Coordinates of C-alpha atoms in Angstrom, one line a residue:
Chain R
E1 CA 12.7 144.8 93.6
A2 CA 9.2 143.7 92.6
G3 CA 6.5 143.1 95.3
V4 CA 4.4 140.3 96.6
A5 CA 1.9 139.9 93.9
Q6 CA -1.6 138.7 94.1
S7 CA -4.3 137.6 91.7
P8 CA -7.4 138.5 91.2
R9 CA -8.3 141.7 93.2
Y10 CA -11.6 141.4 93.4
K11 CA -13.8 138.0 93.4
I12 CA -17.6 138.0 93.8
I13 CA -19.1 134.2 93.9
E14 CA -22.4 132.6 95.3
K15 CA -22.2 130.2 98.4
R16 CA -21.5 126.8 97.4
Q17 CA -19.1 127.5 94.7
S18 CA -15.3 127.3 94.8
V19 CA -12.8 130.1 94.4
A20 CA -8.7 130.1 94.2
F21 CA -6.3 132.8 94.8
W22 CA -2.6 132.9 93.6
C23 CA 0.1 134.4 95.4
N24 CA 3.6 135.2 94.2
P25 CA 6.1 136.1 97.2
I26 CA 9.4 138.4 96.9
S27 CA 12.1 136.3 95.1
G28 CA 14.1 134.4 97.5
H29 CA 11.7 134.8 100.5
A30 CA 11.9 131.6 101.5
T31 CA 8.7 132.2 104.1
L32 CA 5.2 132.7 102.7
Y33 CA 1.9 133.4 104.3
W34 CA -1.7 133.1 104.1
Y35 CA -4.1 135.7 106.1
Q36 CA -7.8 136.2 106.1
Q37 CA -8.7 139.7 107.5
I38 CA -12.6 140.0 108.1
L39 CA -13.6 144.0 107.8
G40 CA -13.2 145.8 111.3
Q41 CA -10.3 143.2 112.0
G42 CA -7.0 142.6 112.3
P43 CA -5.3 139.7 109.9
K44 CA -5.7 135.9 110.8
L45 CA -3.0 134.0 110.1
L46 CA -4.3 131.0 107.8
I47 CA -1.1 129.3 106.8
Q48 CA 2.7 129.3 107.0
F49 CA 5.0 128.0 104.3
Q50 CA 8.6 127.7 104.9
N51 CA 9.8 127.1 101.3
N52 CA 7.2 124.3 99.9
G53 CA 7.1 122.7 103.5
V54 CA 3.5 123.9 106.3
V55 CA 4.9 125.3 109.3
D56 CA 1.5 126.6 110.6
D57 CA -2.0 125.5 109.4
S58 CA -3.5 125.1 112.8
Q59 CA -6.2 128.0 112.1
L60 CA -7.0 126.9 108.4
P61 CA -10.6 125.3 108.0
K62 CA -9.2 122.2 106.6
D63 CA -12.7 121.0 105.5
R64 CA -13.1 123.4 102.9
F65 CA -9.8 125.3 102.0
S66 CA -6.7 123.7 100.8
A67 CA -3.3 125.9 100.0
E68 CA -0.4 124.7 98.0
R69 CA 3.3 126.4 97.8
L70 CA 4.5 124.7 94.9
K71 CA 8.6 124.2 94.5
G72 CA 8.9 126.7 97.0
V73 CA 7.8 129.5 95.2
D74 CA 4.2 130.6 93.7
S75 CA 1.3 129.6 96.2
T76 CA -2.7 129.2 95.9
L77 CA -5.7 129.6 98.3
K78 CA -8.4 127.4 97.6
I79 CA -11.8 127.7 99.2
Q80 CA -14.5 124.7 98.5
P81 CA -17.4 125.3 98.9
A82 CA -17.4 128.9 99.9
K83 CA -19.7 130.3 103.0
L84 CA -21.4 133.8 103.3
E85 CA -18.6 134.2 106.1
D86 CA -15.6 133.4 103.9
S87 CA -16.1 137.4 102.6
A88 CA -13.0 138.7 103.8
V89 CA -9.7 139.9 102.2
Y90 CA -7.2 137.4 101.6
L91 CA -3.7 138.7 102.1
C92 CA -0.8 137.1 101.1
A93 CA 2.5 137.9 102.9
S94 CA 6.4 137.0 102.5
S95 CA 9.2 137.4 104.7
L96 CA 13.2 136.4 104.2
A97 CA 13.5 134.5 107.6
G98 CA 12.8 131.3 108.1
W99 CA 10.5 131.6 111.2
A100 CA 7.9 134.1 112.0
D101 CA 10.3 137.5 112.1
L102 CA 8.8 140.4 110.7
Y103 CA 11.7 141.8 109.2
G104 CA 11.5 142.2 105.4
Y105 CA 7.4 141.0 106.3
T106 CA 5.9 142.3 103.0
F107 CA 1.9 142.3 102.0
G108 CA 0.4 141.8 98.7
S109 CA -2.4 143.7 97.7
G110 CA -5.0 141.2 98.6
T111 CA -8.0 139.9 97.4
R112 CA -11.4 141.2 98.3
L113 CA -14.0 137.9 98.3
T114 CA -17.5 138.6 98.4
V115 CA -19.5 135.5 99.2
V116 CA -23.3 136.2 98.3
Chain E
K1 CA -1.3 133.3 123.9
Q2 CA 0.2 136.5 122.6
E3 CA -2.8 139.1 122.4
V4 CA -2.5 142.3 120.9
T5 CA -4.6 145.4 121.9
Q6 CA -5.1 148.4 120.1
I7 CA -6.6 152.3 121.7
P8 CA -9.1 153.5 120.0
A9 CA -10.1 151.6 117.5
A10 CA -10.9 155.0 115.9
L11 CA -9.8 158.3 116.2
S12 CA -10.5 161.5 114.4
V13 CA -8.3 164.8 114.4
P14 CA -8.1 168.0 112.9
E15 CA -5.3 168.8 110.2
G16 CA -2.1 169.7 111.9
E17 CA -2.4 168.3 115.3
N18 CA 0.1 165.5 116.7
L19 CA -1.2 162.4 117.6
V20 CA -0.2 159.0 119.7
L21 CA -1.5 155.6 118.5
N22 CA -1.1 152.9 121.3
C23 CA -0.9 149.0 121.0
S24 CA -0.3 146.9 123.8
F25 CA 0.6 143.1 124.0
T26 CA 0.6 140.5 126.9
D27 CA 3.6 138.6 126.4
S28 CA 6.8 140.6 126.5
A29 CA 9.2 137.8 125.4
I30 CA 8.8 139.1 121.7
Y31 CA 11.4 139.3 118.8
N32 CA 10.5 142.3 117.1
L33 CA 7.5 144.7 116.7
Q34 CA 6.1 146.7 113.3
W35 CA 3.9 149.3 112.5
F36 CA 1.8 149.1 109.4
R37 CA -0.4 151.0 107.5
Q38 CA -3.4 150.0 105.4
D39 CA -5.2 152.2 103.2
P40 CA -9.3 150.9 102.4
G41 CA -9.2 147.8 100.2
K42 CA -5.5 147.4 100.2
G43 CA -2.6 145.4 101.6
L44 CA -0.4 146.4 104.7
T45 CA 2.2 148.9 104.5
S46 CA 5.1 148.5 106.5
L47 CA 5.9 152.2 108.2
L48 CA 8.7 151.0 111.3
L49 CA 10.5 148.0 112.6
I50 CA 11.2 147.8 116.4
Q51 CA 13.8 145.2 117.4
S52 CA 13.4 143.9 120.7
S53 CA 16.8 145.3 121.6
Q54 CA 16.1 148.8 120.5
R55 CA 13.9 151.4 122.1
E56 CA 12.8 153.8 119.3
Q57 CA 12.9 154.6 115.3
T58 CA 12.0 157.1 113.0
S59 CA 10.9 158.1 109.9
G60 CA 10.4 161.2 108.6
R61 CA 7.2 162.7 110.7
L62 CA 6.8 159.3 112.5
N63 CA 8.5 158.0 115.9
A64 CA 7.7 154.7 117.3
S65 CA 8.9 153.6 120.4
L66 CA 8.9 150.3 122.1
D67 CA 9.1 149.2 126.0
K68 CA 9.3 145.8 126.5
S69 CA 8.4 145.1 130.2
S70 CA 5.4 147.1 130.6
G71 CA 4.3 145.2 126.9
R72 CA 3.8 148.5 125.4
S73 CA 4.4 150.7 122.0
T74 CA 3.4 153.7 120.3
L75 CA 3.4 155.6 117.4
Y76 CA 3.9 159.4 117.3
I77 CA 2.6 161.1 114.4
A78 CA 3.6 164.8 114.0
A79 CA 1.8 167.8 112.4
S80 CA -0.6 164.8 111.3
Q81 CA -2.2 165.4 107.2
P82 CA -5.7 164.6 105.6
G83 CA -2.6 162.3 103.8
D84 CA -2.3 160.1 106.9
S85 CA -5.8 158.9 106.9
A86 CA -5.7 155.0 106.9
T87 CA -5.6 152.5 109.8
Y88 CA -2.9 151.9 112.0
L89 CA -2.1 148.1 112.4
C90 CA 0.5 147.3 115.4
A91 CA 2.6 143.1 114.9
V92 CA 4.5 141.5 117.2
S93 CA 7.0 138.9 116.3
P94 CA 7.5 135.8 118.6
P95 CA 11.1 134.5 120.3
T96 CA 13.3 132.8 117.7
G97 CA 12.7 129.3 118.1
G98 CA 9.9 127.2 117.5
Y99 CA 6.9 127.7 115.4
Q100 CA 4.8 130.4 116.7
K101 CA 2.9 132.7 114.8
V102 CA 3.2 136.7 114.2
T103 CA 0.1 138.3 116.0
F104 CA -1.8 141.5 114.7
G105 CA -3.9 143.8 116.6
T106 CA -7.2 145.1 115.1
G107 CA -6.1 148.4 114.7
T108 CA -6.9 151.8 114.9
K109 CA -8.8 154.0 112.1
L110 CA -7.3 157.2 112.0
Q111 CA -9.3 160.2 110.2
V112 CA -7.3 163.5 109.9
I113 CA -9.8 166.2 108.5
P114 CA -8.7 168.8 106.7

């Protein structure tokens, strides 16, 4: 089966610019997650979707970050405007279960964002 | 709030050694636990998943154990190889029901020296 697809792989932007990341989960996976991973740290959940509804966005900086999951499939994560501290790897993951179950939890390759 | 700790943060061993990576969690009410591997600049790759009712899982040279009551899991790597060099993370999932998060540790960076 195809894995979780993410694009772009790398992005360099100046602070105050905007950027968008795209994720296509594994077909049939109900739950989609966006994580932020700062160098040397574990992944931090930004937002969790179940189908096209938001389950948890408590750690999403809503003044600058937004995310949507159209038709319960693809998802985009946007940052506007970017700050230097947003430099990180942004990981998308999906799972078959309708809750935070690690069974079948699959990650994409991530997008490395550098804000200069 | 669940907290997951991995010690040591970094480990360097000569090729061929057997080694153990540790993962501790503060809340024993978990649904399952998973060990992941992360290569530099890449996403996470699933290694072993242990359900809360299980004690261990094995895949090739890897063996993961779970002691839920003490809040501990270990990943044993036998006969380490340079290709095992990566960061290893553990993650725990909450009990079913409700909307709690999967919690990740900060990882152990392993270097296997040829």
